[in-house]
Coordinates of N, CA and C in Angstrom, one line a residue:
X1 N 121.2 123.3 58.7 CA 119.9 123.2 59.3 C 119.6 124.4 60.1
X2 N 118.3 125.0 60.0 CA 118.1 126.4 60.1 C 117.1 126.0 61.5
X3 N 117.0 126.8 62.6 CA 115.8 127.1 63.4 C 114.7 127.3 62.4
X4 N 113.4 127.2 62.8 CA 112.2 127.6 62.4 C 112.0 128.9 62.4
X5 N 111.7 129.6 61.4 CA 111.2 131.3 61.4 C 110.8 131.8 63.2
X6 N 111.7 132.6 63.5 CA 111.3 133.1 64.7 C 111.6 132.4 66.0
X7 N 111.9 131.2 66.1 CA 111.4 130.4 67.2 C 113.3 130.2 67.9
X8 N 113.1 130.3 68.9 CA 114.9 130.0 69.3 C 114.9 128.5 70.4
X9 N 115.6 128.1 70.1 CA 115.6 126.8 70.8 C 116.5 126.9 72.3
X10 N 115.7 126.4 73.8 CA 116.7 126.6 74.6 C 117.0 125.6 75.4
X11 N 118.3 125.1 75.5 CA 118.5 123.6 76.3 C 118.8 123.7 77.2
X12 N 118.3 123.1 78.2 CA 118.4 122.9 79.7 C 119.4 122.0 80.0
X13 N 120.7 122.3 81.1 CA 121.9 121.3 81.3 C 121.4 121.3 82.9
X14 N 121.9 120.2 83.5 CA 122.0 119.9 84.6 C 122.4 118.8 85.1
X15 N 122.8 118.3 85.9 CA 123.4 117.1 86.2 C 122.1 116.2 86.5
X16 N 120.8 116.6 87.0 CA 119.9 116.2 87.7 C 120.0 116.4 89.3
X17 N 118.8 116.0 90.2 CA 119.0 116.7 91.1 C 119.5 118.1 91.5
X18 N 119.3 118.9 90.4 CA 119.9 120.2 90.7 C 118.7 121.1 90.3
X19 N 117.2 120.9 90.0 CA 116.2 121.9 90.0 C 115.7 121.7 88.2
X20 N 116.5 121.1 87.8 CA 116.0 120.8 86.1 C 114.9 120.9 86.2
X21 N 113.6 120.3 86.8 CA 112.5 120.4 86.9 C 111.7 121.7 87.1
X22 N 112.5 122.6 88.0 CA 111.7 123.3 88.4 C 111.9 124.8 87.0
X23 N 113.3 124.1 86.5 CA 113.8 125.3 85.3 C 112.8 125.1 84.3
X24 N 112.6 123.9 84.2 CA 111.5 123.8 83.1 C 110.1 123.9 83.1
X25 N 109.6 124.3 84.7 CA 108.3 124.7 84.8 C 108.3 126.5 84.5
X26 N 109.6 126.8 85.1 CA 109.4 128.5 84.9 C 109.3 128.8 83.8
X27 N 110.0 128.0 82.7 CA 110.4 128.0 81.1 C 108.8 128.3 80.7
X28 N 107.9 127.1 80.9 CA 106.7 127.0 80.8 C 105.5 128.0 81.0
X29 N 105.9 128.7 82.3 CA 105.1 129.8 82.7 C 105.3 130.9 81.7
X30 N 106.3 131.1 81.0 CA 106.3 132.2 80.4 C 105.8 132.0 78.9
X31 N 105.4 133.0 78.5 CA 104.3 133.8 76.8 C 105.0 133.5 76.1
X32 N 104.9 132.1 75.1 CA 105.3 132.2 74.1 C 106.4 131.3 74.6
X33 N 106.8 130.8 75.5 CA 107.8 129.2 75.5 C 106.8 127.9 75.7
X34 N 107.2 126.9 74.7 CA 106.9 125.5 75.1 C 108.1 124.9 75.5
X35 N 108.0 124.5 76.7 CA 108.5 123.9 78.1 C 108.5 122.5 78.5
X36 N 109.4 121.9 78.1 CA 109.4 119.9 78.4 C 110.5 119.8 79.4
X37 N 110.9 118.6 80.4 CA 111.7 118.3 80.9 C 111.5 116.7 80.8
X38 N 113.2 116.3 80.0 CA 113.1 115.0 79.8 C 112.5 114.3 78.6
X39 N 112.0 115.3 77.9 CA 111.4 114.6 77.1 C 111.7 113.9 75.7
X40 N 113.0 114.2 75.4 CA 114.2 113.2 74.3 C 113.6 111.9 74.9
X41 N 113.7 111.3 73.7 CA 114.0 109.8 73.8 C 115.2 109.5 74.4
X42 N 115.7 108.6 74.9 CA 117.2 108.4 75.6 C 117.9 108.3 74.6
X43 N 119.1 108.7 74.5 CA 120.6 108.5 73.9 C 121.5 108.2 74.2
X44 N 122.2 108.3 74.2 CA 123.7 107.8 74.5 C 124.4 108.7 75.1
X45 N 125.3 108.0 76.1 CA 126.0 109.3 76.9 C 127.2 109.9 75.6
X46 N 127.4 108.6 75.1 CA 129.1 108.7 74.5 C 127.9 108.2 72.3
X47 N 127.6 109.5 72.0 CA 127.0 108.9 70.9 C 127.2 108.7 69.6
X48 N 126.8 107.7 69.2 CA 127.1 107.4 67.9 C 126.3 108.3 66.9
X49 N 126.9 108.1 65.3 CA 125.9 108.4 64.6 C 124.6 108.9 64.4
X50 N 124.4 107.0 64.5 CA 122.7 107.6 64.5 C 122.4 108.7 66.0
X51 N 123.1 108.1 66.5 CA 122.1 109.1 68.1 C 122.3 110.5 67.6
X52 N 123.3 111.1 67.1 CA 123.1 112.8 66.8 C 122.1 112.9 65.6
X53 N 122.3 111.6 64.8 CA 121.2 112.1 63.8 C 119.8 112.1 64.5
X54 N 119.3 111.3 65.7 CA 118.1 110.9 66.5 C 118.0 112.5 67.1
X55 N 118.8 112.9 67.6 CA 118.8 114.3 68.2 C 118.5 115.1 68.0
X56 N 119.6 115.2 66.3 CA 119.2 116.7 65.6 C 117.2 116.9 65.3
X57 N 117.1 115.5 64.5 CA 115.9 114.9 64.1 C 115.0 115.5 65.0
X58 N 115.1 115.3 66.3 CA 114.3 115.4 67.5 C 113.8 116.8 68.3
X59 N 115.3 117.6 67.8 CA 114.9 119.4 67.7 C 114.2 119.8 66.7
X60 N 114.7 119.4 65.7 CA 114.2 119.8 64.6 C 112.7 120.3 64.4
X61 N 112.0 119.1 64.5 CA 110.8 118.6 64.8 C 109.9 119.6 65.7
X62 N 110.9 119.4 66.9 CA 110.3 120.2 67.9 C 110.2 121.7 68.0
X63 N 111.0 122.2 67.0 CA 111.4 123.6 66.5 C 110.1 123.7 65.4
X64 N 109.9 123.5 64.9 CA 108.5 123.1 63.9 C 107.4 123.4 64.8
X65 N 107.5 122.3 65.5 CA 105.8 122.4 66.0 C 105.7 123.8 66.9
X66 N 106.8 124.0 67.4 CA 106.8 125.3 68.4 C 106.7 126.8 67.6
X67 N 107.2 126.6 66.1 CA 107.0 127.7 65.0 C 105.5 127.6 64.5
X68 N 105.0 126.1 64.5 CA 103.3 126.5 63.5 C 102.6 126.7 64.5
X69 N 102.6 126.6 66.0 CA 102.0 126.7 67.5 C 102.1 128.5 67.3
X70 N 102.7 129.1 67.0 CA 103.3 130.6 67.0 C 104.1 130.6 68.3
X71 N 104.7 129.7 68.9 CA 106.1 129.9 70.4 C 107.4 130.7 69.5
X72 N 107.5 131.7 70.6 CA 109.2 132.1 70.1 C 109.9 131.1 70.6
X73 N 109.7 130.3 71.5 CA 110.9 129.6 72.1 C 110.2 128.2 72.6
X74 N 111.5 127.0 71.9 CA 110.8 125.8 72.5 C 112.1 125.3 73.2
X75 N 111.9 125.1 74.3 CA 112.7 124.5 75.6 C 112.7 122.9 76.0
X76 N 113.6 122.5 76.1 CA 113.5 120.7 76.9 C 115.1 121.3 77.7
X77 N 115.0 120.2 78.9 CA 115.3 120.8 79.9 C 116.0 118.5 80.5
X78 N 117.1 118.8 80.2 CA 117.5 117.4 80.5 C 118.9 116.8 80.5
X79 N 119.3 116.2 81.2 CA 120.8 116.2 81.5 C 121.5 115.7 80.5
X80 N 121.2 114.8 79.8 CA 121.4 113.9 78.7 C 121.8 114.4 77.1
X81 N 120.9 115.9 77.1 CA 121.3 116.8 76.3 C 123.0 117.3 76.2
X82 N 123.8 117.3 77.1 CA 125.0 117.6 77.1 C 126.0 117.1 75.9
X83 N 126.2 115.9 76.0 CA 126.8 115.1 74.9 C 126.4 115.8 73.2
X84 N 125.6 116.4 73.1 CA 124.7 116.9 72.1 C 125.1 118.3 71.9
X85 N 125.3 119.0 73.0 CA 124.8 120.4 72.3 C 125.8 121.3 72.0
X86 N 127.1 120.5 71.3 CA 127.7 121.2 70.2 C 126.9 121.1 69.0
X87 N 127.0 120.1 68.9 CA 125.7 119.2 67.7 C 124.9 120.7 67.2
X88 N 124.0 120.6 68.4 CA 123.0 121.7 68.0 C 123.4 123.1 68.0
X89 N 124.5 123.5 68.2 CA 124.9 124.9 68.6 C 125.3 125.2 66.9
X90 N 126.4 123.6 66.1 CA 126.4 123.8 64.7 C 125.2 123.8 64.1
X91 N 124.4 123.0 64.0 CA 123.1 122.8 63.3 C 122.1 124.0 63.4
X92 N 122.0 124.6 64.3 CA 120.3 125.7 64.8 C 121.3 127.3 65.0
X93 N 120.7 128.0 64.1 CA 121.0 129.3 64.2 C 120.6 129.9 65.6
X94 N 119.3 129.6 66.0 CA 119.7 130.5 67.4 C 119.2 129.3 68.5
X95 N 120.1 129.3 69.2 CA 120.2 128.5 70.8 C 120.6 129.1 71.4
X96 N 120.1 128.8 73.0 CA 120.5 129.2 74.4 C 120.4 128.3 75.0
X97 N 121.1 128.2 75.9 CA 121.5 127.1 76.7 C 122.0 127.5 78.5
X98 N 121.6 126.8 79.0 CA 121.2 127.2 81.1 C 121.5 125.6 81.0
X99 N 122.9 126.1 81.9 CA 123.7 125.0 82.5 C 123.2 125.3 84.1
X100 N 121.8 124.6 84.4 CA 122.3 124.4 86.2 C 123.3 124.0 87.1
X101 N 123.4 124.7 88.3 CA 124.9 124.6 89.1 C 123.9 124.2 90.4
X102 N 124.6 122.7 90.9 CA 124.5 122.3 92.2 C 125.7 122.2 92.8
X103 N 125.6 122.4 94.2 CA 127.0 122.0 94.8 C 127.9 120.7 95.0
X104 N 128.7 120.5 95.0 CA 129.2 119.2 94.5 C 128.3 118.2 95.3
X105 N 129.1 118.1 96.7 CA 128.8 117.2 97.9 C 127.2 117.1 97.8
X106 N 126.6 118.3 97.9 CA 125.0 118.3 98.0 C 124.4 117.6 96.5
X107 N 125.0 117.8 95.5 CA 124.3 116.8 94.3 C 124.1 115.3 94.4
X108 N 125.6 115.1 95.0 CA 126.3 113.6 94.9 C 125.4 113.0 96.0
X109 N 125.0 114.0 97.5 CA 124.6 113.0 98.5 C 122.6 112.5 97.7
X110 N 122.6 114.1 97.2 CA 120.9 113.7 96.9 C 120.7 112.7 95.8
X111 N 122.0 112.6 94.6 CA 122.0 111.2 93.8 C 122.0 110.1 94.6
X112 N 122.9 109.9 95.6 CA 122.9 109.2 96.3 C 121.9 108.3 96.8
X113 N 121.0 109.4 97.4 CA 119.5 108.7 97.9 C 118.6 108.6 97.1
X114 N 118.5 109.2 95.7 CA 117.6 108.5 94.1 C 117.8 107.4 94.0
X115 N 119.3 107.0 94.1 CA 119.9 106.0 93.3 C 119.3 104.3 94.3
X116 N 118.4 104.3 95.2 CA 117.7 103.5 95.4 C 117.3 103.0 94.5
X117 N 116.5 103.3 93.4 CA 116.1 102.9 92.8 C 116.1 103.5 91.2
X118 N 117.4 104.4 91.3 CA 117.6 105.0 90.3 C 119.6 104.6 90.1
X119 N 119.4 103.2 89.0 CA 120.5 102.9 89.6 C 122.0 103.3 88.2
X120 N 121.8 104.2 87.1 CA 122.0 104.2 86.0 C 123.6 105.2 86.2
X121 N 124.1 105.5 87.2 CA 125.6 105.9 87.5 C 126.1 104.4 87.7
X122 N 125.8 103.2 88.3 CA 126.8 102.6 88.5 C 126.2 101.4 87.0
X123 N 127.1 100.2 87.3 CA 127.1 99.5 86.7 C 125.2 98.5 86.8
X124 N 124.9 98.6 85.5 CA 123.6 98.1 85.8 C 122.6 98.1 84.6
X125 N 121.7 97.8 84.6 CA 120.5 97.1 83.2 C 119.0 98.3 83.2
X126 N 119.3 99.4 82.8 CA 118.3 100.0 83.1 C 117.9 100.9 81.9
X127 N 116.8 101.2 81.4 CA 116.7 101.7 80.0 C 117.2 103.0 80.5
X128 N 117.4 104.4 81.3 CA 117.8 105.1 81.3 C 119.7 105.0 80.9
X129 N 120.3 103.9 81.6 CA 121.5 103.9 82.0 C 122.7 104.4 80.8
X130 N 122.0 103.9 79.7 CA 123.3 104.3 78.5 C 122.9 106.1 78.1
X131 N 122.2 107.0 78.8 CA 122.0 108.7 78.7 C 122.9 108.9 79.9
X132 N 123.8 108.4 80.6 CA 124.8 108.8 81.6 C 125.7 107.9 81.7
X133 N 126.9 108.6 82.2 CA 127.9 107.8 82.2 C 128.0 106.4 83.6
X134 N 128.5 105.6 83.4 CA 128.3 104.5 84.3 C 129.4 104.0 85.3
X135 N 129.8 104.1 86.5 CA 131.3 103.8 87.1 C 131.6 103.0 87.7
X136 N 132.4 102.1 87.4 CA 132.8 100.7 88.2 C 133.1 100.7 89.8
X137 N 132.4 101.2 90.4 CA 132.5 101.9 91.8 C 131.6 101.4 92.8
X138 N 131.8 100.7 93.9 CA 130.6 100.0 95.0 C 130.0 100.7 95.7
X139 N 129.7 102.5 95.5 CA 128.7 103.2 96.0 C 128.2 103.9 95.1
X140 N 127.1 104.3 95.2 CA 126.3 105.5 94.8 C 126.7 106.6 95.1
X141 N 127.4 106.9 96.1 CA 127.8 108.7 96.5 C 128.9 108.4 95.4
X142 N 129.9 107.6 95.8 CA 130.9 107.9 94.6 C 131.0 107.9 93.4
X143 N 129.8 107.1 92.9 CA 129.6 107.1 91.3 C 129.0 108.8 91.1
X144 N 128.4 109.1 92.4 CA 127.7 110.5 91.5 C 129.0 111.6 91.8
X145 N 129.6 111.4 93.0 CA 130.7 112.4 92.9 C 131.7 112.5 91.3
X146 N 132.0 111.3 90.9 CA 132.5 111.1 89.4 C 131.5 111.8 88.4
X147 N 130.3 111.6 88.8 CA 129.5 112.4 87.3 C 129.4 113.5 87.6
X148 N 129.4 114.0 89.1 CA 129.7 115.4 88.9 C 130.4 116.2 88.2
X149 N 131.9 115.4 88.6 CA 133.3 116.2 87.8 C 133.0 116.4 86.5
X150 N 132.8 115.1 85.9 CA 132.5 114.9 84.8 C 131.9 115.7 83.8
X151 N 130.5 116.0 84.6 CA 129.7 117.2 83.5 C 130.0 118.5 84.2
X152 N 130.6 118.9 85.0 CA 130.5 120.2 85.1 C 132.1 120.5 84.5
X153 N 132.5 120.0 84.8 CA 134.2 119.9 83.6 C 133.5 120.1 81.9
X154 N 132.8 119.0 81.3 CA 132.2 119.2 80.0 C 131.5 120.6 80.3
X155 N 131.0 121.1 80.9 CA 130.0 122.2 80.5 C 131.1 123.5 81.0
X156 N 132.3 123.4 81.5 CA 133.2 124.3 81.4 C 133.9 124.5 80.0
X157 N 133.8 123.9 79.6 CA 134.7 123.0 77.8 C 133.4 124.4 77.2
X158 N 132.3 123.9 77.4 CA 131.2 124.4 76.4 C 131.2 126.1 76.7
X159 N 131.3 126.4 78.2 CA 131.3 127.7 77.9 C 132.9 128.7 77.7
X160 N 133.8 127.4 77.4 CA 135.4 128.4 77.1 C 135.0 128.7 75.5
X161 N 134.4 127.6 75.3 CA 133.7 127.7 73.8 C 132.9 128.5 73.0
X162 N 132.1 128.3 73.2 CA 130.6 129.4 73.3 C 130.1 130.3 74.1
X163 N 130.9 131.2 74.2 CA 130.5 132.1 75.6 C 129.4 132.6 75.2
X164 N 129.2 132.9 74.0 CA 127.9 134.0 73.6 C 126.4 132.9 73.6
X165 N 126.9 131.5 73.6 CA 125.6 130.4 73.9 C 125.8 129.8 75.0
X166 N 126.4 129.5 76.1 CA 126.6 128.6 77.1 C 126.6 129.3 78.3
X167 N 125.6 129.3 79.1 CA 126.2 130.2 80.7 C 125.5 129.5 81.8
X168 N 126.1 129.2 83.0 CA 126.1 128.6 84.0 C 125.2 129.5 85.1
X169 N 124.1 128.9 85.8 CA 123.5 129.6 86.6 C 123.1 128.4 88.1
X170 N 123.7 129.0 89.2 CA 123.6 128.1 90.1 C 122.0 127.9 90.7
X171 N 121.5 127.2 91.0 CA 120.0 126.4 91.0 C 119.3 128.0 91.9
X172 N 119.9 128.6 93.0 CA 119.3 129.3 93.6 C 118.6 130.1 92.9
X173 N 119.3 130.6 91.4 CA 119.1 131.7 90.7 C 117.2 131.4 90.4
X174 N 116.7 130.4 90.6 CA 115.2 130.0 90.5 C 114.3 130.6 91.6
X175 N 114.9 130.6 92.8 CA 114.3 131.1 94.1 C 114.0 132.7 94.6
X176 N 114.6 133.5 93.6 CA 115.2 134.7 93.4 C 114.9 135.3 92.4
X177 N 114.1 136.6 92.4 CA 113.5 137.3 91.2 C 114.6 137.8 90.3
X178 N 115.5 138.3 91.4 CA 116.7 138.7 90.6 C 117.3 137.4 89.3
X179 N 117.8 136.5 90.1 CA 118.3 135.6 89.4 C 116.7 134.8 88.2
X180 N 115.8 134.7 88.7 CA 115.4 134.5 87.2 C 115.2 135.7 85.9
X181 N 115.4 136.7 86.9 CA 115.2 137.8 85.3 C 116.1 137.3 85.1
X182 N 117.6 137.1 85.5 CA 119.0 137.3 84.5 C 118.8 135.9 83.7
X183 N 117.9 134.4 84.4 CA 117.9 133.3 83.6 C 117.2 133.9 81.8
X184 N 115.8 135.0 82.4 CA 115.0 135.0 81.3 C 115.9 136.4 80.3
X185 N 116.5 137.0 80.9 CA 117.3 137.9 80.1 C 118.2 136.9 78.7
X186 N 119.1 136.0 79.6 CA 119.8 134.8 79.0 C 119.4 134.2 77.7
X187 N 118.3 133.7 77.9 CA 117.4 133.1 77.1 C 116.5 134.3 76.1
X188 N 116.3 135.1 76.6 CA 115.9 135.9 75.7 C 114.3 136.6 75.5
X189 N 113.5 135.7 76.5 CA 112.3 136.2 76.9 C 111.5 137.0 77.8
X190 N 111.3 137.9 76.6 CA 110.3 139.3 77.6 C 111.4 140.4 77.3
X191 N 112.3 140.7 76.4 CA 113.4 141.5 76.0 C 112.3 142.6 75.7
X192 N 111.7 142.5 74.5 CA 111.0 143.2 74.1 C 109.6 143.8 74.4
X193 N 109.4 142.5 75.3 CA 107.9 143.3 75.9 C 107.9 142.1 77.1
X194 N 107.8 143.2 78.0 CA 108.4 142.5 79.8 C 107.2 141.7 80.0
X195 N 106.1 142.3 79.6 CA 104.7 141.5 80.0 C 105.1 140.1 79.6
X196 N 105.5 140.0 78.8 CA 105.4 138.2 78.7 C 106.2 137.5 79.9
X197 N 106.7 138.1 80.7 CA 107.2 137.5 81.9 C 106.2 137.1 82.6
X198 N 106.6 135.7 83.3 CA 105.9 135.2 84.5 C 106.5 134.6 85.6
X199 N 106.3 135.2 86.5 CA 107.0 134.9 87.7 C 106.3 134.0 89.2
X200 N 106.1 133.4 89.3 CA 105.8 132.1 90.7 C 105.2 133.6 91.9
X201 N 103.9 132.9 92.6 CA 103.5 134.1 92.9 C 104.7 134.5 94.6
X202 N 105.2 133.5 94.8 CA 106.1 133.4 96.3 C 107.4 133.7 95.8
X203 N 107.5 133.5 94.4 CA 109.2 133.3 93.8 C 109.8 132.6 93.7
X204 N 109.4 131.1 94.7 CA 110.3 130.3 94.5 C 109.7 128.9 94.2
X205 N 110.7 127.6 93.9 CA 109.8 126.6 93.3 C 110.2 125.4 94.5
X206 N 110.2 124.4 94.6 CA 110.1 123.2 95.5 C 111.6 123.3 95.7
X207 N 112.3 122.6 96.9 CA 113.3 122.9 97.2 C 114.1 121.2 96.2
X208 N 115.1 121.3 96.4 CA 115.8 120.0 95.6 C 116.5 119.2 97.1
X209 N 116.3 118.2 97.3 CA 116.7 117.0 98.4 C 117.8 116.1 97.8

């Protein structure tokens, strides 16, 4: 399975709480990227079959519409993606991929206070809950301290792997002109013609709690 003529596909990693949002607004601002966060159907943390076929299916697609649109680059931006993006690294000739980095304690406490009503780390009945892993555990800080290890361990696997597709950029790198050129260097937009950069007129985007 080939990318679409021209169009490079770029997946957003993050644990959540770590600025996913705001990565995928910057993605957006720039010439020639279509920019989603979230927007897969939910999958499986641990997937079956069908789910990678539901996946690939689901880039595919989206690699299409972003090539007859004329986008070089179609972006979704979602934590859920992880489980997946060997999948797609075999499948799609060109991908890039932006692993956001939050600090441990500071991820776990701000899951912590989601998980009010965001209750899909611990044990529980919620259509998000089977896109993350779940822990038999009687708090919310500790169930998110476990998903921390968890994915930033997987997304170390990914970049001993794929150095030339996988790189880790810590959330600040958003607030900072420096650190988003090196995001949009990464990814690959405005190499050739800088104008297509767009940058936040302050530089920086909403803070993460």
């Amino acid at each position: 399975m080939k990318a679409s003529d021209g169009t490079t596909g770029v997946i957003g990693l993050g644990t959540g709480r770590c600025a996913t949002t705001s990565l995928a607004e910057f993605l957006s601002m720039q010439r020639g990227v279509i920019s989603s966060h979230w927007a897969m159907e939910y999958v499986r943390w641990q997937p079956t079959g069908r789910d990678v076929r539901k996946a690939l299916a689901w880039w595919e697609k989206r690699m299409e519409e972003a090539a007859q649109a004329g986008a070089a680059f179609r972006a979704d931006v979602s934590p859920w993606h992880l489980p997946y993006v060997e999948r797609y690294l075999e499948a799609f000739d060109s991908v890039a991929v932006v692993a956001l980095y939050r600090e441990r304690e500071a991820t776990a406490k701000s899951w912590a206070r989601a998980l009010s009503s965001y209750r899909f780390l611990q044990k529980s009945d919620t259509s998000a809950r089977r896109c993350f892993p779940t822990f038999a555990v009687d708090d919310a800080y500790t169930a998110a301290l476990r998903y921390w290890d968890l994915y930033q361990a997987h997304v170390d696997r990914l970049i001993e792997r794929y150095p030339n597709a996988v790189r880790r950029f810590d959330l600040e790198a958003l607030n900072a002109r420096q650190g988003q050129e090196s995001i949009l260097d990464w990814v690959g937009v405005g190499i050739e013609d800088p104008a297509a950069r767009r940058y936040p007129k302050d530089c920086t985007f909403h803070t993460v709690v």
